[in-house]
Amino acid sequence: ELVLRLTPGHGNTPRTIGTKTHFPGAVITYAAIHVLGQVAKGKPDRLQIISSARVTKLLTTGPKVIGVELTRESGAVESLQGLVVITAGGFAGACGRGSVLAKHAPGMLKFPTTNDERANGDSITLGQAVGAGTANLDKVELTPTAAVLPGQADSQFKVVVSDAVSGAGAKLLDASGKRFCNEMASSKERVDAMVKSKGPFRMVIKAKQAQSVQWLVDFYTQRKVMKKYSSASELASEMRVQASVIESALEGGDALYVAVVTSALYTCAGGLTTGSDGKVLNSTGQPIEGLFAAGEATSAPFQKLWSVSGIPLLYSICSGRTAGRTVAAALSKNGSSTQDLRDIIIGVMTKPDLVATAAIEEEKKPDEKPLEEMSIEELIAKVKDLKANGPPAAPVDDGPKGISMDEVKKHNTKEDAWLVINGDVIDVTKWIP
């Protein structure tokens, strides 16, 4: 069940999507993957999913991009023709020599990263090879809440503690046990405050405050990202500071959940330059025909907002939808058959015997004459039929015949919204904020 949570950078207004028992990004992502998998299975002419492969080259004819060359895990090389949308993410996971980070933001190499090896800058490399322009490659955002796991202080990879914990009331303490920043400020402001303060730094939330995100702190505690303390005095003893200092910072000293945190590479605000329609632009600002991009593969148009919680993911979704619509329009213009993804999903995911027909027509059988009205010939024929085929099966009550798609389509407003999921029609009006 989706909820709106208060997170840093949004003042006192809860406007970041969260869930009660799971990470929202994972819920939305895996739901999308599941649905697309069903579409690929039911409509292979519309969608093919290739995994365990890496695109190594964009194919061109003159200045026009016409497809990609990819290498399978087996080493086999293949070529695919068509319009190309680059959504391979940023470059904050590659910190070695020759990396995009080393070339454009070498000062960031001293920080650990919350990205894995997939955020390796392939988007930039592929685009630049065909003349794509880039911008703001030095704009790499740091998070102040990357957890330092016990015994792994020198590990290059860090796990991010969700901003939802900050929104629930967590405080950031320096080595002396004092607060040193506004925990609800943007990540840039909190990181800047860390630079001016002395670590190690700790993210601390009282058990009572943690109840609104209990599944999160339990998840982190089980994986040793956080540690539970019975009181402020216990934490103070470990930090070798006065308990009163921590109690003052937290406005109380009951049971606590604590994570040791540091600054780490998080998201990339720079990348390939694109127009407002998602078309990739060359170094002179002209569109490269056949090439589109979205998400962290691109340079975001609002650099100052990038450090506000939730904005990078929101931009990825928005720019992805924009590029997708532009590509669909281009395909339609070229004579290719296009169809709204929602209609494809409905057709694949619904039960055809219940939903997904324009109208439901019940098959009608001709009424049979009562026996007393039959002629002798009709009675003899009836007896012979019964001997040969047995009595007719009793009518089966299949329950309601379902709701037609014509009816579902009428409920398409914020005040009256229906969805079709796995053949079930669900009224989702009450969940729309």
Short mmCIF file of C-alpha atoms in Angstrom, two decimals:
data_model
loop_
_atom_site.label_atom_id
_atom_site.label_comp_id
_atom_site.label_asym_id
_atom_site.label_seq_id
_atom_site.Cartn_x
_atom_site.Cartn_y
_atom_site.Cartn_z
CA GLU A 1 0.00 0.00 0.00
CA LEU A 2 1.55 3.28 -1.14
CA VAL A 3 1.74 6.21 1.28
CA LEU A 4 3.15 9.73 1.18
CA ARG A 5 6.13 10.32 3.46
CA LEU A 6 7.93 13.38 4.73
CA THR A 7 11.53 13.39 3.48
CA PRO A 8 14.40 15.93 3.45
CA GLY A 9 14.15 18.93 1.17
CA HIS A 10 10.36 19.22 1.19
CA GLY A 11 9.79 21.34 4.27
CA ASN A 12 6.83 20.04 6.29
CA THR A 13 4.93 18.59 3.31
CA PRO A 14 4.82 14.79 2.86
CA ARG A 15 5.13 14.32 -0.89
CA THR A 16 7.50 11.38 -1.41
CA ILE A 17 5.97 8.02 -2.29
CA GLY A 18 6.66 5.27 0.22
CA THR A 19 5.18 1.94 1.25
CA LYS A 20 4.33 0.47 4.63
CA THR A 21 6.41 -2.70 4.32
CA HIS A 22 8.80 -2.45 1.33
CA PHE A 23 11.19 -0.12 -0.45
CA PRO A 24 9.00 1.87 -2.87
CA GLY A 25 11.60 1.90 -5.64
CA ALA A 26 11.84 -1.87 -5.53
CA VAL A 27 8.06 -2.31 -5.43
CA ILE A 28 7.49 -0.08 -8.45
CA THR A 29 10.49 -1.41 -10.38
CA TYR A 30 9.76 -5.10 -9.88
CA ALA A 31 6.07 -4.55 -10.61
CA ALA A 32 7.03 -2.92 -13.91
CA ILE A 33 9.46 -5.74 -14.71
CA HIS A 34 6.76 -8.32 -13.97
CA VAL A 35 4.20 -6.60 -16.18
CA LEU A 36 6.69 -6.13 -19.04
CA GLY A 37 7.65 -9.79 -18.72
CA GLN A 38 4.00 -10.75 -19.17
CA VAL A 39 3.72 -8.45 -22.19
CA ALA A 40 6.85 -9.99 -23.75
CA LYS A 41 5.39 -13.45 -23.21
CA GLY A 42 1.94 -12.62 -24.53
CA LYS A 43 2.96 -10.20 -27.28
CA PRO A 44 6.44 -11.23 -28.52
CA ASP A 45 5.82 -9.21 -31.68
CA ARG A 46 5.58 -6.09 -29.51
CA LEU A 47 8.29 -6.62 -26.90
CA GLN A 48 11.42 -8.73 -26.59
CA ILE A 49 13.51 -8.63 -23.42
CA ILE A 50 17.21 -9.42 -23.70
CA SER A 51 19.14 -9.88 -20.45
CA SER A 52 22.74 -10.83 -19.67
CA ALA A 53 23.98 -8.71 -22.57
CA ARG A 54 25.83 -5.41 -22.96
CA VAL A 55 25.41 -2.83 -25.71
CA THR A 56 28.91 -1.96 -26.91
CA LYS A 57 28.24 0.22 -29.94
CA LEU A 58 25.60 2.38 -31.59
CA LEU A 59 25.14 1.59 -35.27
CA THR A 60 24.97 4.55 -37.64
CA THR A 61 24.40 5.51 -41.23
CA GLY A 62 26.01 8.89 -41.62
CA PRO A 63 24.81 11.05 -38.71
CA LYS A 64 21.75 8.84 -38.10
CA VAL A 65 21.61 6.15 -35.39
CA ILE A 66 19.96 3.01 -36.79
CA GLY A 67 20.47 0.41 -34.04
CA VAL A 68 22.87 -1.19 -31.58
CA GLU A 69 25.54 -3.84 -31.43
CA LEU A 70 25.43 -6.00 -28.31
CA THR A 71 27.50 -8.76 -26.80
CA ARG A 72 25.81 -11.70 -25.09
CA GLU A 73 27.18 -13.28 -21.92
CA SER A 74 28.36 -16.16 -24.11
CA GLY A 75 30.48 -13.75 -26.14
CA ALA A 76 28.22 -13.82 -29.19
CA VAL A 77 27.85 -10.46 -30.96
CA GLU A 78 24.52 -9.38 -32.44
CA SER A 79 23.06 -6.33 -34.14
CA LEU A 80 19.57 -4.94 -33.66
CA GLN A 81 17.97 -2.33 -35.93
CA GLY A 82 15.64 0.47 -34.84
CA LEU A 83 15.33 3.65 -32.83
CA VAL A 84 17.52 3.70 -29.70
CA VAL A 85 16.68 5.03 -26.21
CA ILE A 86 19.64 5.14 -23.81
CA THR A 87 18.60 4.61 -20.19
CA ALA A 88 21.74 2.94 -18.84
CA GLY A 89 22.02 5.22 -15.80
CA GLY A 90 24.84 7.38 -14.52
CA PHE A 91 28.54 6.88 -13.87
CA ALA A 92 28.96 7.01 -10.08
CA GLY A 93 29.78 3.30 -9.84
CA ALA A 94 33.05 3.48 -11.83
CA CYS A 95 35.86 5.16 -9.91
CA GLY A 96 38.93 3.85 -11.72
CA ARG A 97 41.40 5.49 -14.06
CA GLY A 98 39.90 6.57 -17.33
CA SER A 99 36.37 6.60 -15.92
CA VAL A 100 33.95 9.45 -16.59
CA LEU A 101 34.24 10.36 -12.91
CA ALA A 102 38.05 10.50 -13.06
CA LYS A 103 37.95 12.72 -16.15
CA HIS A 104 35.30 15.19 -15.10
CA ALA A 105 35.02 15.07 -11.28
CA PRO A 106 38.37 13.76 -9.98
CA GLY A 107 37.74 15.36 -6.59
CA MET A 108 34.91 12.88 -6.06
CA LEU A 109 37.16 9.81 -6.33
CA LYS A 110 38.00 10.03 -2.61
CA PHE A 111 34.43 9.18 -1.67
CA PRO A 112 32.91 5.69 -1.46
CA THR A 113 29.89 4.98 -3.66
CA THR A 114 26.36 3.67 -3.22
CA ASN A 115 26.29 2.56 -6.89
CA ASP A 116 27.30 -0.84 -8.19
CA GLU A 117 29.29 -1.69 -11.31
CA ARG A 118 26.30 -1.16 -13.62
CA ALA A 119 26.54 2.64 -13.17
CA ASN A 120 29.74 2.64 -15.22
CA GLY A 121 29.26 5.51 -17.66
CA ASP A 122 28.26 3.38 -20.67
CA SER A 123 25.56 5.92 -21.50
CA ILE A 124 28.14 8.68 -21.88
CA THR A 125 30.62 6.53 -23.81
CA LEU A 126 28.02 5.27 -26.28
CA GLY A 127 26.58 8.72 -26.87
CA GLN A 128 29.90 10.52 -27.29
CA ALA A 129 31.01 7.93 -29.86
CA VAL A 130 28.28 9.19 -32.22
CA GLY A 131 28.79 12.88 -31.51
CA ALA A 132 26.38 13.42 -28.62
CA GLY A 133 26.91 16.49 -26.47
CA THR A 134 27.26 16.32 -22.69
CA ALA A 135 26.77 18.76 -19.83
CA ASN A 136 27.37 18.99 -16.08
CA LEU A 137 29.49 15.82 -15.88
CA ASP A 138 31.11 17.28 -12.77
CA LYS A 139 27.74 17.40 -10.98
CA VAL A 140 27.68 14.24 -8.89
CA GLU A 141 25.44 14.26 -5.84
CA LEU A 142 26.59 12.92 -2.47
CA THR A 143 24.32 11.40 0.15
CA PRO A 144 25.06 12.07 3.83
CA THR A 145 23.45 8.83 5.00
CA ALA A 146 25.65 6.09 3.54
CA ALA A 147 26.04 3.45 6.25
CA VAL A 148 29.43 2.32 7.51
CA LEU A 149 29.00 -1.37 8.36
CA PRO A 150 30.93 -2.93 11.26
CA GLY A 151 34.37 -4.05 10.06
CA GLN A 152 33.83 -2.50 6.61
CA ALA A 153 34.86 1.11 7.17
CA ASP A 154 37.24 0.99 4.18
CA SER A 155 34.78 -0.70 1.83
CA GLN A 156 34.24 1.27 -1.39
CA PHE A 157 30.56 0.28 -1.60
CA LYS A 158 28.08 1.65 0.92
CA VAL A 159 24.39 1.08 1.64
CA VAL A 160 22.13 4.13 1.80
CA VAL A 161 19.87 4.61 4.81
CA SER A 162 16.49 5.72 3.47
CA ASP A 163 15.47 9.36 3.77
CA ALA A 164 12.21 8.06 5.24
CA VAL A 165 14.12 7.48 8.50
CA SER A 166 15.14 11.15 8.54
CA GLY A 167 11.56 12.13 7.83
CA ALA A 168 10.42 10.05 10.81
CA GLY A 169 12.61 12.09 13.15
CA ALA A 170 16.20 10.78 12.98
CA LYS A 171 18.97 13.16 14.04
CA LEU A 172 22.56 13.43 12.78
CA LEU A 173 25.18 13.59 15.54
CA ASP A 174 28.88 14.39 15.28
CA ALA A 175 31.70 12.80 17.25
CA SER A 176 30.82 14.88 20.32
CA GLY A 177 27.19 13.68 20.29
CA LYS A 178 25.79 17.02 19.15
CA ARG A 179 23.56 17.86 16.21
CA PHE A 180 25.38 19.80 13.50
CA CYS A 181 22.78 20.34 10.76
CA ASN A 182 19.10 20.48 9.84
CA GLU A 183 18.29 16.85 9.11
CA MET A 184 15.40 17.88 6.84
CA ALA A 185 17.62 20.01 4.59
CA SER A 186 18.71 18.86 1.13
CA SER A 187 21.48 16.28 0.86
CA LYS A 188 23.92 18.95 -0.34
CA GLU A 189 23.34 21.08 2.75
CA ARG A 190 23.79 18.10 5.06
CA VAL A 191 26.96 16.95 3.28
CA ASP A 192 28.40 20.47 3.44
CA ALA A 193 27.69 20.51 7.18
CA MET A 194 29.54 17.19 7.55
CA VAL A 195 32.61 18.70 5.90
CA LYS A 196 32.68 21.43 8.54
CA SER A 197 32.14 18.99 11.43
CA LYS A 198 34.08 16.14 12.99
CA GLY A 199 33.13 12.49 12.55
CA PRO A 200 32.43 9.70 12.91
CA PHE A 201 28.81 10.68 12.32
CA ARG A 202 25.77 8.83 13.55
CA MET A 203 22.15 8.80 12.41
CA VAL A 204 20.01 8.27 15.52
CA ILE A 205 16.27 7.77 15.84
CA LYS A 206 14.29 7.11 19.01
CA ALA A 207 12.37 3.83 19.08
CA LYS A 208 9.08 5.67 19.52
CA GLN A 209 9.71 7.78 16.41
CA ALA A 210 10.82 4.72 14.46
CA GLN A 211 7.41 3.10 14.79
CA SER A 212 6.20 4.84 11.63
CA VAL A 213 9.03 3.18 9.68
CA GLN A 214 9.45 0.11 11.88
CA TRP A 215 9.89 -2.32 8.99
CA LEU A 216 12.77 -0.17 7.74
CA VAL A 217 14.70 -0.01 11.01
CA ASP A 218 14.07 -3.73 11.55
CA PHE A 219 15.44 -4.42 8.07
CA TYR A 220 18.54 -2.32 8.75
CA THR A 221 19.03 -3.77 12.22
CA GLN A 222 18.88 -7.36 10.95
CA ARG A 223 21.57 -6.53 8.38
CA LYS A 224 23.75 -4.64 10.88
CA VAL A 225 23.24 -1.34 9.07
CA MET A 226 21.70 -0.07 12.31
CA LYS A 227 22.18 -1.10 15.90
CA LYS A 228 19.65 -0.89 18.72
CA TYR A 229 20.63 0.68 22.04
CA SER A 230 18.58 0.42 25.20
CA SER A 231 19.19 4.05 26.12
CA ALA A 232 21.13 7.21 25.36
CA SER A 233 23.48 6.27 28.19
CA GLU A 234 24.49 3.05 26.41
CA LEU A 235 25.24 4.95 23.20
CA ALA A 236 27.08 7.68 25.11
CA SER A 237 29.28 5.09 26.79
CA GLU A 238 30.30 3.70 23.40
CA MET A 239 30.94 7.21 22.02
CA ARG A 240 32.75 8.27 25.22
CA VAL A 241 30.63 11.38 25.67
CA GLN A 242 28.24 12.54 28.39
CA ALA A 243 24.78 10.97 28.19
CA SER A 244 23.26 14.39 28.82
CA VAL A 245 24.71 15.66 25.54
CA ILE A 246 22.95 12.97 23.52
CA GLU A 247 19.74 13.31 25.52
CA SER A 248 19.77 17.03 24.79
CA ALA A 249 20.31 16.45 21.07
CA LEU A 250 17.51 13.89 20.89
CA GLU A 251 15.20 15.55 23.41
CA GLY A 252 15.04 12.33 25.36
CA GLY A 253 17.01 9.18 26.04
CA ASP A 254 14.85 6.10 25.53
CA ALA A 255 15.69 3.12 23.30
CA LEU A 256 17.48 4.15 20.10
CA TYR A 257 18.35 2.85 16.63
CA VAL A 258 21.73 4.05 15.38
CA ALA A 259 23.66 3.89 12.11
CA VAL A 260 27.21 5.15 11.60
CA VAL A 261 27.04 7.17 8.38
CA THR A 262 29.31 9.02 5.97
CA SER A 263 29.10 10.90 2.68
CA ALA A 264 29.14 8.80 -0.50
CA LEU A 265 28.52 9.12 -4.24
CA TYR A 266 24.82 8.82 -4.92
CA THR A 267 23.38 10.20 -8.18
CA CYS A 268 24.57 11.96 -11.33
CA ALA A 269 22.93 15.21 -12.39
CA GLY A 270 25.00 15.47 -15.57
CA GLY A 271 25.01 13.40 -18.73
CA LEU A 272 24.00 13.48 -22.38
CA THR A 273 22.31 16.66 -23.53
CA THR A 274 18.72 16.21 -24.68
CA GLY A 275 15.86 18.35 -25.88
CA SER A 276 12.60 18.66 -23.99
CA ASP A 277 11.30 15.75 -26.12
CA GLY A 278 14.05 13.32 -25.11
CA LYS A 279 16.02 13.54 -28.38
CA VAL A 280 19.78 13.43 -27.83
CA LEU A 281 21.54 16.56 -29.06
CA ASN A 282 24.97 16.77 -30.64
CA SER A 283 27.71 19.15 -29.55
CA THR A 284 26.12 22.00 -31.55
CA GLY A 285 22.68 21.46 -30.03
CA GLN A 286 21.10 19.69 -33.01
CA PRO A 287 19.10 16.43 -32.58
CA ILE A 288 20.82 13.18 -33.53
CA GLU A 289 18.28 11.32 -35.64
CA GLY A 290 17.27 7.96 -34.19
CA LEU A 291 18.78 8.53 -30.71
CA PHE A 292 16.94 9.32 -27.47
CA ALA A 293 17.86 9.20 -23.77
CA ALA A 294 16.34 9.52 -20.31
CA GLY A 295 17.09 9.32 -16.59
CA GLU A 296 20.60 9.63 -15.17
CA ALA A 297 22.00 9.03 -18.65
CA THR A 298 21.07 12.65 -19.34
CA SER A 299 21.86 16.07 -17.91
CA ALA A 300 19.00 17.24 -15.69
CA PRO A 301 17.66 20.74 -16.46
CA PHE A 302 17.24 21.69 -12.79
CA GLN A 303 20.60 21.29 -11.05
CA LYS A 304 19.61 23.12 -7.85
CA LEU A 305 16.68 20.77 -7.18
CA TRP A 306 18.69 17.60 -7.74
CA SER A 307 19.72 17.19 -4.10
CA VAL A 308 16.10 17.21 -2.87
CA SER A 309 14.89 13.77 -1.79
CA GLY A 310 13.05 11.87 -4.54
CA ILE A 311 13.83 14.30 -7.36
CA PRO A 312 16.33 12.05 -9.24
CA LEU A 313 13.83 9.18 -9.41
CA LEU A 314 11.01 11.54 -10.35
CA TYR A 315 13.14 12.97 -13.16
CA SER A 316 14.00 9.48 -14.38
CA ILE A 317 10.33 8.53 -14.60
CA CYS A 318 9.26 11.81 -16.22
CA SER A 319 12.08 11.91 -18.79
CA GLY A 320 11.54 8.24 -19.58
CA ARG A 321 7.87 8.76 -20.33
CA THR A 322 8.71 11.80 -22.46
CA ALA A 323 11.29 9.94 -24.53
CA GLY A 324 8.92 6.98 -24.89
CA ARG A 325 6.13 9.15 -26.25
CA THR A 326 8.49 10.82 -28.73
CA VAL A 327 9.71 7.45 -29.98
CA ALA A 328 6.14 6.16 -30.34
CA ALA A 329 5.22 9.25 -32.35
CA ALA A 330 8.27 8.75 -34.59
CA LEU A 331 7.37 5.10 -35.19
CA SER A 332 3.81 6.03 -36.06
CA LYS A 333 5.04 8.70 -38.47
CA ASN A 334 7.26 6.13 -40.18
CA GLY A 335 4.26 3.89 -40.77
CA SER A 336 4.85 1.42 -37.94
CA SER A 337 1.87 0.18 -35.99
CA THR A 338 1.71 1.69 -32.49
CA GLN A 339 -0.55 0.88 -29.57
CA ASP A 340 -0.98 2.39 -26.12
CA LEU A 341 0.96 0.29 -23.60
CA ARG A 342 -2.01 0.37 -21.23
CA ASP A 343 -4.19 -1.33 -23.83
CA ILE A 344 -1.50 -3.95 -24.45
CA ILE A 345 -1.18 -4.64 -20.72
CA ILE A 346 -4.95 -4.92 -20.31
CA GLY A 347 -5.11 -7.35 -23.20
CA VAL A 348 -2.29 -9.51 -21.81
CA MET A 349 -3.01 -9.40 -18.07
CA THR A 350 -6.78 -9.74 -17.98
CA LYS A 351 -8.95 -12.84 -18.16
CA PRO A 352 -10.70 -12.76 -21.52
CA ASP A 353 -13.75 -14.60 -20.21
CA LEU A 354 -14.38 -11.87 -17.64
CA VAL A 355 -12.92 -8.63 -18.93
CA ALA A 356 -11.32 -7.19 -22.07
CA THR A 357 -14.17 -7.49 -24.54
CA ALA A 358 -15.90 -4.43 -25.91
CA ALA A 359 -19.26 -5.94 -25.04
CA ILE A 360 -20.43 -9.09 -23.32
CA GLU A 361 -22.99 -11.09 -25.17
CA GLU A 362 -24.55 -14.08 -23.58
CA GLU A 363 -25.07 -16.96 -25.97
CA LYS A 364 -28.75 -17.74 -26.27
CA LYS A 365 -30.09 -21.17 -27.14
CA PRO A 366 -33.48 -21.60 -28.76
CA ASP A 367 -36.19 -22.43 -26.26
CA GLU A 368 -37.23 -26.10 -26.28
CA LYS A 369 -40.92 -27.04 -26.50
CA PRO A 370 -42.55 -28.41 -23.37
CA LEU A 371 -43.12 -32.19 -23.65
CA GLU A 372 -46.88 -31.81 -23.64
CA GLU A 373 -46.69 -29.67 -26.77
CA MET A 374 -44.47 -32.08 -28.77
CA SER A 375 -45.79 -34.23 -31.60
CA ILE A 376 -45.32 -38.01 -31.55
CA GLU A 377 -42.40 -37.69 -33.95
CA GLU A 378 -40.71 -35.04 -31.77
CA LEU A 379 -41.17 -37.18 -28.64
CA ILE A 380 -39.61 -40.22 -30.35
CA ALA A 381 -36.66 -38.09 -31.48
CA LYS A 382 -36.27 -36.74 -27.97
CA VAL A 383 -36.19 -40.24 -26.44
CA LYS A 384 -33.59 -41.40 -28.97
CA ASP A 385 -31.43 -38.36 -28.20
CA LEU A 386 -31.62 -39.05 -24.45
CA LYS A 387 -30.62 -42.70 -24.97
CA ALA A 388 -27.68 -41.72 -27.15
CA ASN A 389 -26.36 -38.69 -25.28
CA GLY A 390 -27.83 -38.89 -21.82
CA PRO A 391 -29.67 -36.09 -20.05
CA PRO A 392 -28.39 -32.54 -20.52
CA ALA A 393 -25.99 -31.24 -17.88
CA ALA A 394 -27.50 -29.13 -15.17
CA PRO A 395 -26.95 -25.44 -15.77
CA VAL A 396 -23.83 -24.13 -14.02
CA ASP A 397 -23.94 -20.85 -12.19
CA ASP A 398 -20.76 -19.09 -13.33
CA GLY A 399 -21.51 -16.14 -11.12
CA PRO A 400 -21.49 -12.61 -12.45
CA LYS A 401 -20.65 -12.29 -16.11
CA GLY A 402 -18.08 -9.58 -15.43
CA ILE A 403 -17.70 -5.95 -16.36
CA SER A 404 -17.05 -4.91 -19.93
CA MET A 405 -14.04 -2.79 -20.86
CA ASP A 406 -16.47 -0.20 -22.22
CA GLU A 407 -17.79 0.21 -18.68
CA VAL A 408 -14.26 0.31 -17.15
CA LYS A 409 -13.21 3.08 -19.55
CA LYS A 410 -15.98 5.33 -18.23
CA HIS A 411 -14.28 5.46 -14.81
CA ASN A 412 -11.16 7.42 -15.76
CA THR A 413 -11.07 10.51 -13.58
CA LYS A 414 -9.42 11.42 -10.28
CA GLU A 415 -12.82 11.34 -8.61
CA ASP A 416 -13.83 7.97 -10.12
CA ALA A 417 -10.97 5.66 -11.16
CA TRP A 418 -11.05 1.92 -11.93
CA LEU A 419 -8.12 -0.37 -12.77
CA VAL A 420 -8.05 -3.87 -14.27
CA ILE A 421 -5.45 -6.14 -12.67
CA ASN A 422 -5.27 -9.86 -13.48
CA GLY A 423 -8.88 -9.84 -14.59
CA ASP A 424 -10.20 -8.10 -11.51
CA VAL A 425 -11.78 -4.66 -11.72
CA ILE A 426 -10.67 -2.53 -8.77
CA ASP A 427 -12.00 0.88 -7.72
CA VAL A 428 -8.82 2.81 -6.74
CA THR A 429 -10.45 6.21 -6.25
CA LYS A 430 -9.83 6.31 -2.51
CA TRP A 431 -6.07 5.88 -2.99
CA ILE A 432 -5.66 8.88 -5.27
CA PRO A 433 -4.35 11.88 -3.25
#
